Coordinates of C-alpha atoms in Angstrom, one line a residue:
X19 CA 0.2 -0.1 -0.4
X20 CA 2.5 2.4 0.5
X21 CA 4.7 1.6 -2.1
X22 CA 1.2 2.2 -4.3
X23 CA 0.9 5.8 -2.5
X24 CA 5.0 6.3 -3.2
X25 CA 4.1 5.6 -6.8
X26 CA 1.0 7.9 -6.8
X27 CA 3.0 10.7 -5.4
X28 CA 6.0 10.8 -8.5
X29 CA 3.9 10.8 -10.9
X30 CA 1.9 13.6 -9.4
X31 CA 5.1 15.4 -9.4
X32 CA 6.3 14.6 -12.0
X33 CA 3.1 16.2 -14.2
X34 CA 3.7 19.1 -12.0
X35 CA 7.2 19.2 -13.3
X36 CA 6.1 19.0 -17.1
X37 CA 3.1 21.5 -16.8
X38 CA 6.0 24.1 -15.0
X39 CA 8.1 23.5 -17.8
X40 CA 5.5 24.0 -19.9
X41 CA 4.6 27.0 -19.0
X42 CA 7.5 28.5 -18.3
X43 CA 8.5 27.5 -21.7
X44 CA 5.8 29.4 -22.9
X45 CA 6.2 32.7 -21.3
X46 CA 10.1 32.1 -23.0
X47 CA 8.0 32.3 -26.4
X48 CA 5.7 34.2 -26.2
X49 CA 5.9 38.2 -27.4
X50 CA 3.2 39.7 -24.9
X51 CA 3.1 42.8 -27.2
X52 CA 1.6 40.9 -29.3
X53 CA -1.7 40.4 -26.8
X54 CA -1.8 44.4 -27.2
X55 CA -3.8 44.5 -30.0
X56 CA -6.4 41.4 -29.3
X57 CA -6.6 42.8 -25.8
X58 CA -7.1 46.4 -27.1
X59 CA -10.0 44.8 -29.6
X60 CA -11.2 42.7 -27.0
X61 CA -12.1 45.5 -24.3
X62 CA -13.5 48.4 -28.0
X63 CA -15.8 44.7 -28.3
X64 CA -16.8 44.7 -24.3
X65 CA -17.4 48.7 -24.5
X66 CA -18.1 49.9 -27.1
X67 CA -15.0 52.5 -27.1
X68 CA -11.9 53.4 -27.3
X69 CA -8.7 51.9 -25.6
X70 CA -5.2 53.0 -26.3
X71 CA -2.3 51.7 -24.7
X72 CA 0.6 54.2 -24.4
X73 CA 4.0 52.2 -24.3
X74 CA 4.7 48.5 -24.5
X75 CA 3.5 46.1 -22.5
X76 CA 5.4 44.3 -19.7
X77 CA 5.1 41.0 -18.7
X78 CA 6.7 39.7 -14.8
X79 CA 7.1 36.2 -14.6
X80 CA 6.3 34.2 -11.3
X81 CA 3.5 31.5 -10.2
X82 CA 1.5 34.7 -10.9
X83 CA 2.7 36.3 -14.1
X84 CA 1.6 40.0 -14.2
X85 CA 1.2 42.0 -17.3
X86 CA 1.7 45.7 -17.0
X87 CA 0.9 48.9 -19.1
X88 CA 1.6 52.7 -19.1
X89 CA -0.7 54.8 -19.6
X90 CA -4.2 53.2 -20.3
X91 CA -7.1 55.3 -21.6
X92 CA -10.5 54.6 -22.1
X93 CA -12.7 56.6 -24.2
X94 CA -15.3 58.8 -22.7
X95 CA -18.9 58.3 -24.0
X96 CA -19.6 60.5 -27.5
X97 CA -21.3 63.4 -25.6
X98 CA -19.7 63.1 -22.7
X99 CA -18.1 66.1 -21.6
X100 CA -14.5 64.8 -20.1
X101 CA -12.0 64.1 -22.3
X102 CA -12.0 60.3 -21.2
X103 CA -13.6 58.3 -18.4
X104 CA -11.0 56.5 -17.3
X105 CA -7.1 57.7 -17.7
X106 CA -4.7 55.4 -15.2
X107 CA -0.7 55.6 -15.1
X108 CA -0.6 52.0 -14.4
X109 CA -2.3 49.5 -15.7
X110 CA -1.7 45.6 -14.2
X111 CA -2.9 43.0 -15.0
X112 CA -2.4 39.4 -13.4
X113 CA -3.1 36.7 -16.2
X114 CA -4.0 32.9 -15.8
X115 CA -1.1 30.1 -15.4
X116 CA -2.4 27.5 -17.7
X117 CA -4.3 29.1 -20.5
X118 CA -1.1 30.8 -21.5
X119 CA -0.5 26.6 -22.5
X120 CA -2.8 27.2 -25.4
X121 CA -1.6 30.8 -25.8
X122 CA -4.8 32.3 -24.9
X123 CA -4.5 35.7 -22.4
X124 CA -7.2 35.6 -19.1
X125 CA -7.4 38.1 -16.8
X126 CA -7.9 37.2 -13.4
X127 CA -7.4 40.8 -11.4
X128 CA -6.5 44.0 -12.8
X129 CA -4.8 46.9 -10.6
X130 CA -5.6 50.4 -11.7
X131 CA -2.3 52.8 -10.7
X132 CA -2.7 56.5 -10.4
X133 CA -5.9 56.7 -12.2
X134 CA -8.5 59.5 -13.6
X135 CA -11.7 58.4 -13.7
X136 CA -14.3 60.6 -15.0
X137 CA -18.2 59.8 -14.7
X138 CA -21.4 61.9 -15.7
X139 CA -24.7 62.0 -17.4
X140 CA -26.5 63.3 -19.1
X141 CA -29.5 65.3 -19.3
X142 CA -31.6 62.5 -19.8
X143 CA -29.4 60.7 -17.4
X144 CA -27.8 58.5 -19.2
X145 CA -24.4 57.3 -17.2
X146 CA -21.0 57.2 -19.3
X147 CA -20.0 54.2 -17.3
X148 CA -23.0 52.2 -19.2
X149 CA -21.5 50.3 -22.2
X150 CA -23.5 48.9 -25.4
X151 CA -26.7 49.8 -26.9
X152 CA -27.3 51.8 -24.1
X153 CA -24.6 53.9 -23.8
X154 CA -25.6 55.1 -27.8
X155 CA -29.9 55.7 -26.6
X156 CA -31.2 52.5 -26.9
X157 CA -33.3 50.9 -23.7
X158 CA -30.7 49.3 -21.5
X159 CA -31.8 45.7 -20.9
X160 CA -33.0 45.3 -16.9
X161 CA -29.4 45.9 -14.2
X162 CA -27.2 46.5 -17.3
X163 CA -25.1 49.0 -15.6
X164 CA -24.9 46.6 -12.7
X165 CA -23.0 43.9 -15.4
X166 CA -21.1 46.5 -17.4
X167 CA -18.3 45.4 -15.5
X168 CA -18.4 42.2 -14.6
X169 CA -19.0 40.8 -18.1
X170 CA -15.2 40.8 -18.3
X171 CA -14.9 38.3 -16.2
X172 CA -12.6 39.6 -14.3
X173 CA -12.6 38.8 -10.5
X174 CA -10.7 41.0 -8.8
X175 CA -10.0 44.5 -9.0
X176 CA -8.1 47.2 -7.6
X177 CA -7.7 50.5 -7.3
X178 CA -5.0 52.6 -5.9
X179 CA -4.8 56.4 -5.7
X180 CA -7.1 57.5 -8.1
X181 CA -9.2 60.5 -8.1
X182 CA -13.0 59.8 -9.1
X183 CA -15.5 62.8 -10.5
X184 CA -19.1 62.5 -10.2
X185 CA -20.8 65.0 -13.3
X186 CA -24.6 65.3 -13.0
X187 CA -25.9 66.3 -16.0
X188 CA -28.5 68.2 -15.2
X189 CA -27.1 70.9 -12.5
X190 CA -23.9 70.3 -13.8
X191 CA -22.4 69.8 -10.1
X192 CA -19.6 67.8 -9.7
X193 CA -18.8 66.0 -6.8
X194 CA -15.5 65.1 -6.2
X195 CA -14.1 61.4 -5.1
X196 CA -10.8 60.2 -3.9
X197 CA -10.1 56.9 -3.4
X198 CA -6.8 55.5 -1.2
X199 CA -7.8 52.0 -2.2
X200 CA -10.5 50.2 -3.8
X201 CA -10.7 46.1 -3.7
X202 CA -13.5 44.5 -5.2
X203 CA -13.3 41.1 -4.9
X204 CA -15.4 37.4 -6.5
X205 CA -13.7 34.4 -5.7
X206 CA -15.8 32.8 -8.6
X207 CA -18.8 33.5 -10.2
X208 CA -21.2 31.7 -7.6
X209 CA -19.9 33.6 -5.0
X210 CA -19.8 37.0 -3.4
X211 CA -18.7 39.9 -4.1
X212 CA -16.7 41.4 -1.4
X213 CA -15.2 44.9 -1.6
X214 CA -13.5 47.4 0.5
X215 CA -13.6 51.3 0.4
X216 CA -11.1 53.7 1.5
X217 CA -10.6 57.4 0.7
X218 CA -13.7 60.2 0.8
X219 CA -16.2 61.5 -1.4
X220 CA -17.2 65.7 -1.5
X221 CA -14.0 66.2 1.2
X222 CA -15.7 63.3 3.9
X223 CA -14.2 60.6 4.8
X224 CA -15.4 57.5 4.1
X225 CA -14.0 53.7 5.2
X226 CA -16.4 51.1 4.0
X227 CA -16.8 47.2 3.2
X228 CA -19.1 45.5 1.0
X229 CA -20.9 42.0 0.8
X230 CA -22.9 42.1 -2.6
X231 CA -24.8 39.0 -4.1
X232 CA -22.6 36.5 -6.9
X233 CA -21.1 37.4 -10.3
X234 CA -23.3 35.0 -11.5
X235 CA -26.2 36.3 -10.8
X236 CA -25.3 39.9 -12.2
X237 CA -24.6 38.0 -15.4
X238 CA -27.9 35.8 -15.1
X239 CA -29.6 39.3 -14.0
X240 CA -31.2 37.1 -11.1
X241 CA -32.8 39.4 -9.2
X242 CA -33.5 40.7 -6.8
X243 CA -29.6 41.4 -5.9
X244 CA -28.3 41.6 -2.0
X245 CA -26.8 44.6 -1.4
X246 CA -24.6 45.2 2.4
X247 CA -22.0 47.6 3.6
X248 CA -20.8 48.8 6.7
X249 CA -18.4 50.8 7.8
X250 CA -17.6 54.7 8.4
X251 CA -18.9 58.4 7.3
X252 CA -17.2 60.8 8.5
X253 CA -16.1 59.3 12.0
X254 CA -19.6 57.7 12.2
X255 CA -20.8 54.0 11.9
X256 CA -23.3 53.6 9.4
X257 CA -24.8 50.9 7.8
X258 CA -26.6 49.9 3.9
X259 CA -29.0 47.1 3.3
X260 CA -31.1 46.7 0.1
X261 CA -32.4 44.3 -2.1
X262 CA -32.1 45.5 -5.5
X263 CA -34.6 44.6 -8.7
X264 CA -33.8 46.4 -12.1
X265 CA -36.6 45.7 -14.1
X266 CA -37.0 47.3 -17.8
X267 CA -36.5 51.2 -16.9
X268 CA -37.4 51.2 -12.8
X269 CA -35.4 49.9 -10.2
X270 CA -36.4 49.4 -7.0
X271 CA -34.8 49.1 -3.8
X272 CA -36.4 47.2 -1.7
X273 CA -36.3 45.9 2.6
X274 CA -34.2 49.0 2.9
X275 CA -32.2 49.9 6.1
X276 CA -29.9 52.7 6.6
X277 CA -28.5 53.8 9.6
X278 CA -25.6 56.7 10.2
X279 CA -25.1 57.1 13.6
X280 CA -28.1 57.4 15.7
X281 CA -30.3 58.1 12.8
X282 CA -31.8 54.9 10.7
X283 CA -34.3 54.7 8.7
X284 CA -36.2 51.9 6.7
X285 CA -38.6 51.4 4.1
X286 CA -38.7 51.2 -0.3
X287 CA -37.3 53.8 -2.9
X288 CA -38.1 53.3 -6.8
X289 CA -36.0 55.1 -9.5
X290 CA -37.8 55.4 -12.7
X291 CA -36.2 56.3 -15.8
X292 CA -39.5 55.6 -18.1
X293 CA -39.2 59.5 -18.5
X294 CA -37.2 62.6 -19.8
X295 CA -36.6 63.1 -16.1
X296 CA -35.2 60.7 -13.5
X297 CA -38.3 59.9 -10.4
X298 CA -37.8 58.2 -7.4
X299 CA -41.0 57.2 -5.6
X300 CA -40.2 56.7 -2.0
X301 CA -42.1 55.2 1.0
X302 CA -39.8 55.8 4.4
X303 CA -40.4 55.4 8.0
X304 CA -37.6 57.2 10.4
X305 CA -37.9 56.1 14.5
X306 CA -35.7 59.1 15.2
X307 CA -35.2 62.6 13.7
X308 CA -32.0 64.9 14.7
X309 CA -31.1 67.6 13.0
X310 CA -27.2 67.8 14.4
X311 CA -27.1 63.9 14.3
X312 CA -27.0 64.1 9.8
X313 CA -24.4 67.2 9.9
X314 CA -21.5 65.9 8.4
X315 CA -18.7 68.1 7.7
X316 CA -17.2 68.3 4.7
X317 CA -13.3 67.7 5.8
X318 CA -11.0 67.3 2.7
X319 CA -9.1 64.1 2.5
X320 CA -5.6 64.0 3.8
X321 CA -4.0 66.1 1.2
X322 CA -6.3 66.8 -1.4
X323 CA -8.6 68.9 -1.3
X324 CA -12.0 68.8 -2.4
X325 CA -11.9 70.4 -5.9
X326 CA -15.7 72.5 -4.8
X327 CA -14.3 72.7 -0.9
X328 CA -15.4 76.4 0.0
X329 CA -15.0 78.2 3.6
X330 CA -16.6 77.2 6.1
X331 CA -20.3 79.1 6.8
X332 CA -20.3 81.4 10.0
X333 CA -21.8 80.3 13.3
X334 CA -25.0 82.6 13.2
X335 CA -24.1 83.0 17.2
X336 CA -20.9 84.9 16.1
X337 CA -22.9 86.9 13.7
X338 CA -25.6 87.9 16.4
X339 CA -27.9 85.9 14.0
X340 CA -30.3 83.0 14.7
X341 CA -30.4 81.2 11.3
X342 CA -27.6 80.8 8.8
X343 CA -27.2 82.9 5.8
X344 CA -25.1 80.4 3.9
X345 CA -27.2 79.1 0.6
X346 CA -29.0 76.0 0.4
X347 CA -29.0 73.7 -2.2
X348 CA -31.7 73.9 -3.6
X349 CA -30.1 73.6 -7.6
X350 CA -30.3 69.6 -6.4
X351 CA -33.9 69.8 -6.4
X352 CA -34.1 70.0 -10.2
X353 CA -32.4 67.3 -10.8
X354 CA -34.7 64.9 -10.3
X355 CA -38.2 64.4 -9.7
X356 CA -39.7 62.5 -7.3
X357 CA -43.2 62.3 -4.6
X358 CA -43.7 59.8 -1.7
X359 CA -44.7 60.1 2.0
X360 CA -42.2 59.8 5.0
X361 CA -43.4 58.8 8.5
X362 CA -41.2 59.5 11.2
X363 CA -41.4 58.9 15.2
X364 CA -39.7 61.4 17.3
X365 CA -38.3 65.0 15.6
X366 CA -36.0 66.5 18.3
X367 CA -36.2 70.3 18.6
X368 CA -34.0 72.3 20.4
X369 CA -34.1 72.6 24.1
X370 CA -35.6 69.2 24.7
X371 CA -38.8 69.6 22.4
X372 CA -40.3 67.7 19.9
X373 CA -42.5 66.5 17.7
X374 CA -44.5 62.6 17.4
X375 CA -45.8 60.9 14.6
X376 CA -45.1 63.1 12.0
X377 CA -46.4 62.4 9.1
X378 CA -46.1 64.1 5.2
X379 CA -46.5 63.4 1.8
X380 CA -45.0 65.1 -1.2
X381 CA -43.9 65.7 -4.8
X382 CA -40.9 67.3 -6.5
X383 CA -41.5 67.7 -9.9
X384 CA -39.1 70.0 -12.3
X385 CA -38.0 71.6 -9.1
X386 CA -41.3 72.5 -7.6
X387 CA -41.3 70.7 -4.3
X388 CA -44.6 70.3 -3.0
X389 CA -45.5 69.3 1.0
X390 CA -49.1 68.2 1.9
X391 CA -50.9 66.2 4.9
X392 CA -48.0 67.6 6.8
X393 CA -49.1 66.3 10.5
X394 CA -47.3 66.1 13.8
X395 CA -48.3 66.0 17.6
X396 CA -45.9 68.1 19.8
X397 CA -45.4 70.9 21.4
X398 CA -48.2 70.0 24.0
X399 CA -50.8 70.0 21.0
X400 CA -51.1 69.5 17.5
X401 CA -48.9 70.9 14.0
X402 CA -50.5 71.3 10.7
X403 CA -49.0 72.1 7.5
X404 CA -48.6 72.5 4.1
X405 CA -46.6 74.4 1.5
X406 CA -44.7 74.5 -2.0
X407 CA -40.8 75.9 -2.4
X408 CA -40.0 76.8 -6.1
X409 CA -36.5 76.2 -6.7
X410 CA -34.8 78.7 -9.4
X411 CA -32.1 78.2 -11.9
X412 CA -30.2 81.4 -10.1
X413 CA -30.4 79.5 -6.7
X414 CA -33.6 81.3 -4.9
X415 CA -36.6 79.7 -4.0
X416 CA -40.1 81.2 -3.6
X417 CA -41.5 79.7 -0.7
X418 CA -45.2 79.6 0.3
X419 CA -46.0 77.9 3.8
X420 CA -48.9 77.7 5.6
X421 CA -48.8 75.9 9.2
X422 CA -51.5 75.7 11.7
X423 CA -50.6 74.8 15.8
X424 CA -53.5 74.2 18.1
X425 CA -54.2 73.5 21.7
X426 CA -50.4 74.1 22.3
X427 CA -48.3 74.7 25.7
X428 CA -47.2 78.2 25.9
X429 CA -44.3 75.9 28.9
X430 CA -43.4 74.3 24.9
X431 CA -43.1 77.1 23.2
X432 CA -41.1 79.5 25.8
X433 CA -38.7 76.4 26.4
X434 CA -38.4 76.5 23.0
X435 CA -37.2 79.4 22.5
X436 CA -34.9 79.0 25.1
X437 CA -36.5 80.9 28.0
X438 CA -38.0 78.0 30.2
X439 CA -40.7 78.8 32.2
X440 CA -42.9 76.4 34.5
X441 CA -45.9 77.6 33.4
X442 CA -49.2 76.7 34.5
X443 CA -52.2 77.1 31.4
X444 CA -51.4 79.0 28.4
X445 CA -52.8 77.0 25.6
X446 CA -51.8 78.2 22.8
X447 CA -53.2 78.5 19.2
X448 CA -50.1 79.4 16.5
X449 CA -51.1 80.1 12.9
X450 CA -48.3 81.0 10.0
X451 CA -49.4 81.6 6.6
X452 CA -46.3 83.3 4.0
X453 CA -44.4 84.3 1.2
X454 CA -40.7 84.3 0.9
X455 CA -38.1 83.9 -2.0
X456 CA -34.2 84.1 -0.9
X457 CA -31.5 81.5 -0.8
X458 CA -31.3 80.4 2.2
X459 CA -33.0 80.0 5.7
X460 CA -32.1 84.0 6.1
X461 CA -32.9 85.0 2.9
X462 CA -36.3 83.8 3.7
X463 CA -37.3 85.6 7.0
X464 CA -35.6 89.2 5.3
X465 CA -38.2 88.6 1.9
X466 CA -41.5 87.6 4.8
X467 CA -45.0 88.6 3.1
X468 CA -47.8 87.7 4.8
X469 CA -49.3 87.0 8.9
X470 CA -47.9 85.3 11.6
X471 CA -50.6 84.9 14.6
X472 CA -49.9 84.0 18.0
X473 CA -52.9 83.6 20.8
X474 CA -52.1 82.5 24.2
X475 CA -54.8 81.4 26.6
X476 CA -55.1 82.4 30.2
X477 CA -52.1 81.1 32.1
X478 CA -49.8 81.7 35.4
X479 CA -46.2 82.9 34.6
X480 CA -43.3 83.1 37.1
X481 CA -41.0 85.9 36.9
X482 CA -37.6 84.9 38.7
X483 CA -37.4 89.1 40.3
X484 CA -34.0 90.7 39.5
X485 CA -33.5 87.5 37.0
X486 CA -31.4 88.9 33.8
X487 CA -33.5 87.9 30.9
X488 CA -35.7 89.6 28.7
X489 CA -38.5 87.9 30.3
X490 CA -38.2 88.3 33.5
X491 CA -37.4 92.6 32.9
X492 CA -40.6 92.3 30.7
X493 CA -42.5 91.4 33.8
X494 CA -40.5 94.1 35.8
X495 CA -41.9 96.8 33.2
X496 CA -45.2 95.6 32.6
X497 CA -46.0 95.0 36.2
X498 CA -44.6 97.6 38.6
X499 CA -46.7 98.2 41.0
X500 CA -47.8 94.9 42.6
X501 CA -45.6 91.7 42.6
X502 CA -47.8 89.1 43.1
X503 CA -45.2 85.6 44.2
X504 CA -46.8 83.6 42.0
X505 CA -45.6 85.4 39.0
X506 CA -47.8 86.7 36.2
X507 CA -51.4 85.9 35.8
X508 CA -52.1 86.3 31.6
X509 CA -55.8 86.8 30.7
X510 CA -54.7 86.9 27.3
X511 CA -51.8 87.3 24.4
X512 CA -51.9 87.8 21.3
X513 CA -48.8 88.6 18.5
X514 CA -50.3 89.1 15.3
X515 CA -47.5 90.1 12.7
X516 CA -48.7 92.0 9.1
X517 CA -45.4 91.0 7.2
X518 CA -44.3 93.0 3.9
X519 CA -40.8 92.8 2.6
X520 CA -39.4 91.4 5.9
X521 CA -40.4 94.0 8.3
X522 CA -44.0 93.6 10.4
X523 CA -44.9 97.3 11.8
X524 CA -47.2 96.8 14.4
X525 CA -49.5 99.4 15.2
X526 CA -51.5 97.8 19.0
X527 CA -51.0 94.2 17.3
X528 CA -49.0 92.8 20.3
X529 CA -51.1 92.8 23.2
X530 CA -51.2 91.2 26.7
X531 CA -53.4 91.7 29.4
X532 CA -53.9 90.5 33.1
X533 CA -56.0 91.2 36.2
X534 CA -54.2 94.5 37.2
X535 CA -52.7 95.8 33.9
X536 CA -53.8 96.1 30.0
X537 CA -50.5 96.8 27.3
X538 CA -50.4 96.8 23.9
X539 CA -47.0 97.6 21.4
X540 CA -46.2 99.7 18.6
X541 CA -42.8 99.4 16.8
X542 CA -40.7 97.1 14.3
X543 CA -40.1 93.7 14.5
X544 CA -37.2 93.9 11.7
X545 CA -36.6 90.3 10.0
X546 CA -34.0 91.5 7.7
X547 CA -31.4 92.2 10.7
X548 CA -33.8 90.4 13.3
X549 CA -34.1 93.0 15.7
X550 CA -37.0 94.9 17.0
X551 CA -38.5 97.8 18.4
X552 CA -41.3 98.1 20.6
X553 CA -42.8 100.8 22.7
X554 CA -45.3 99.4 25.3
X555 CA -48.3 101.4 26.1
X556 CA -48.7 99.8 29.8
X557 CA -53.2 100.5 31.2
X558 CA -53.3 99.6 35.2
X559 CA -57.2 97.9 35.1
X560 CA -57.6 97.6 38.8
X561 CA -55.8 98.7 42.3
X562 CA -54.6 102.3 41.5
X563 CA -57.4 103.8 39.8
X564 CA -55.0 106.1 37.4
X565 CA -54.8 105.8 33.5
X566 CA -50.8 105.9 32.6
X567 CA -51.6 106.1 29.6
X568 CA -49.8 109.1 29.9
X569 CA -46.9 108.1 30.2
X570 CA -46.9 105.9 27.1
X571 CA -43.7 105.2 25.3
X572 CA -41.6 105.0 28.7
X573 CA -41.2 101.2 28.3
X574 CA -39.4 100.0 25.0
X575 CA -37.7 96.8 23.9
X576 CA -35.0 96.9 21.7
X577 CA -32.6 95.0 20.5
X578 CA -31.2 92.0 18.5
X579 CA -34.1 89.0 18.3
X580 CA -31.4 86.5 20.7
X581 CA -30.9 89.5 23.6
X582 CA -33.0 92.5 23.7
X583 CA -33.4 95.2 26.2
X584 CA -35.8 97.2 28.4
X585 CA -35.6 101.0 28.4
X586 CA -36.7 103.5 30.1
X587 CA -37.8 106.8 28.1
X588 CA -36.1 109.7 30.9
X589 CA -37.7 112.5 29.2
X590 CA -41.3 111.3 28.8
X591 CA -40.9 109.7 32.4
X592 CA -39.7 113.6 33.9
X593 CA -42.9 115.0 32.2
X594 CA -45.2 112.2 33.8
X595 CA -43.5 113.0 36.5
X596 CA -44.1 116.8 36.7
X597 CA -47.8 116.6 35.9
X598 CA -48.3 113.7 39.1
X599 CA -46.1 116.6 40.8
X600 CA -49.0 119.3 39.7
X601 CA -51.8 116.9 40.5
X602 CA -50.1 116.1 44.2
X603 CA -49.8 120.2 44.6
X604 CA -53.6 120.4 44.1
X605 CA -54.9 117.8 46.0
X606 CA -55.6 115.6 42.8
X607 CA -57.6 118.0 42.0
X608 CA -56.3 118.8 38.8
X609 CA -56.5 115.0 37.6
X610 CA -60.0 115.3 37.5
X611 CA -60.7 116.8 33.7
X612 CA -58.2 114.3 32.7
X613 CA -58.2 110.5 31.2
X614 CA -56.9 108.4 34.5
X615 CA -59.2 106.5 34.4
X616 CA -60.0 103.0 33.2
X617 CA -62.1 103.0 30.0
X618 CA -61.0 99.9 28.7
X619 CA -64.3 97.6 28.9
X620 CA -64.1 93.5 27.7
X621 CA -65.1 94.7 24.1
X622 CA -62.0 97.3 24.0
X623 CA -59.6 95.0 25.7
X624 CA -56.1 95.5 23.9
X625 CA -56.2 91.4 23.4
X626 CA -59.7 92.6 21.0
X627 CA -57.8 95.3 19.2
X628 CA -54.9 93.4 18.5
X629 CA -57.0 90.5 16.3
X630 CA -58.3 93.7 14.9
X631 CA -62.0 92.9 16.6
X632 CA -62.4 97.1 17.3
X633 CA -60.3 99.3 16.1
X634 CA -58.8 101.4 18.6
X635 CA -61.1 104.3 20.6
X636 CA -59.7 107.8 21.7
X637 CA -60.3 108.5 25.3
X638 CA -63.8 110.3 26.4
X639 CA -62.4 113.9 27.9
X640 CA -65.9 112.8 30.2
X641 CA -64.1 109.2 31.5
X642 CA -65.1 108.8 35.5
X643 CA -63.1 111.0 38.1
X644 CA -59.8 109.0 38.6
X645 CA -60.5 107.5 42.8
X646 CA -59.6 110.1 45.2
X647 CA -58.8 106.6 47.5
X648 CA -56.0 105.7 44.8
X649 CA -53.2 105.5 47.0
X650 CA -50.8 108.3 45.2
X651 CA -47.5 106.9 47.0
X652 CA -48.8 103.8 45.0
X653 CA -48.6 106.0 41.5
X654 CA -45.0 107.2 42.8
X655 CA -43.7 103.5 43.6
X656 CA -45.0 102.6 39.9
X657 CA -42.8 105.0 38.3
X658 CA -39.9 104.4 40.5
X659 CA -40.2 101.0 38.5
X660 CA -40.4 102.3 35.3
X661 CA -37.5 104.8 35.8
X662 CA -35.3 102.1 37.3
X663 CA -35.6 103.4 41.0

């Protein structure tokens, strides 16, 4: 038995030696440059593009012979803007050993060194990477773009130190891709395709691994074709899984699951190329959406600044404004059409607030985005909205928006604005109906036309004495005579802003009422530079039976939205003190004929006037006399508060 085994091993060794000798003879007798023309012809036949070699071929002899060529160029589509689809400083092709015995040349691995790859689409959405009849305008077979590379039967492709650019034929936008390494490997046709990528896209660093279906499935067009990606994007964990099914001119991604950091999304996406423009149909669900979780820093790869990199946008806080003026990528809305629905379980808002059960349907066609049936629960109530955004060719967008909020909590709104208070009551109705035009959020608010309305019901608002916030300062100014331990007892608040060209010119359309005081405001709210200048006119309703309308304008709210200041007019205060002093010297008799009593009834309350229910009425000369029992020292205290004493 042992002897038989030795004989078999000896015969096998002899056969291996004969094969190696035959290979050595074949390699020694073959002129590798004789493969240049057949190789170029094979590439031209497979792609329909020109293929040139800038130098002679070289063959490295080893157990895995490697053929290399310098200055390789693969031509672009006839309609392409770039001179070539591919230019490579060097291309290395590993060839199979046994086919060389029959003087056949089969590539099993190809390596591109220092390539420059130019991918682009035309206005119809055709890609220059689609070869054959589809590239000439004929309808491609399902999955033609997916199988374009594997049909050549290459089991492994590697790219080193490459630069790739993608140009959108509709918008002209170019996205740069820096490739440190890219490896696509398939052990054999039935095996899964494995891939690794390290580099950056648009300056954002990526490190991804992919596990895909097999080459055999691609060639046979067996759908759906599974894809699974894992790795990092800008240092955050990212995953993508989907099942791709190309069918005629529609490609669907079923069972799509995308995760980026803490943000996840599931659903279905269909890409329809049957019309003159690419159209996407989506049905997506997100458990949570935190805007900051989607922010990706545009950091260029080391040593390779992105071609379209620009200086970072200035911080809104640094400029004293609350909104950014950096242009939004509105031109992206003109690149494709889309429709569908998105459901989000929770949308995070600033200062711990949020919206729940957000549902929105949308349609995007030729740069016009229409939102319909947007509904959400949050801030203690419900929100509904609809509107449209038309993206223009100049990078600007025309916005038409309507928002209706019902039964909102004042405490939630104050917290959202960064001024949290433990408010009791204060159910709020908010309504916005505006139009705007601009290229950024700041541009939109700077051109607002329309109306914004806020109505707050009865509420108890705590105000901390001596606190430095604008809310606390305003509470001190409008309630100068008595400080209730529980804070301000609101009857109502109305804010109605008639907007024109980004400015609200207020004429008593802002009002507030407590049990003791009625107050209205006039002036301007300027969204162009985010400043306000409002004069507040308080009127005592109870307690001191003196009308403080004679000292109207003493209290001003001025300055930027982010940090308004409460100011007192010293000139008008001095005039008021002189009038009060004269009245005191006459025993109060000179006050009798002046409009100092509270003549406001419920029908012409400041809130009613602010809503436009009644026009402001002039004070009556025959108003009732002030109560003789009113303590003048309380009036002095009031003026002292107003004067900051």
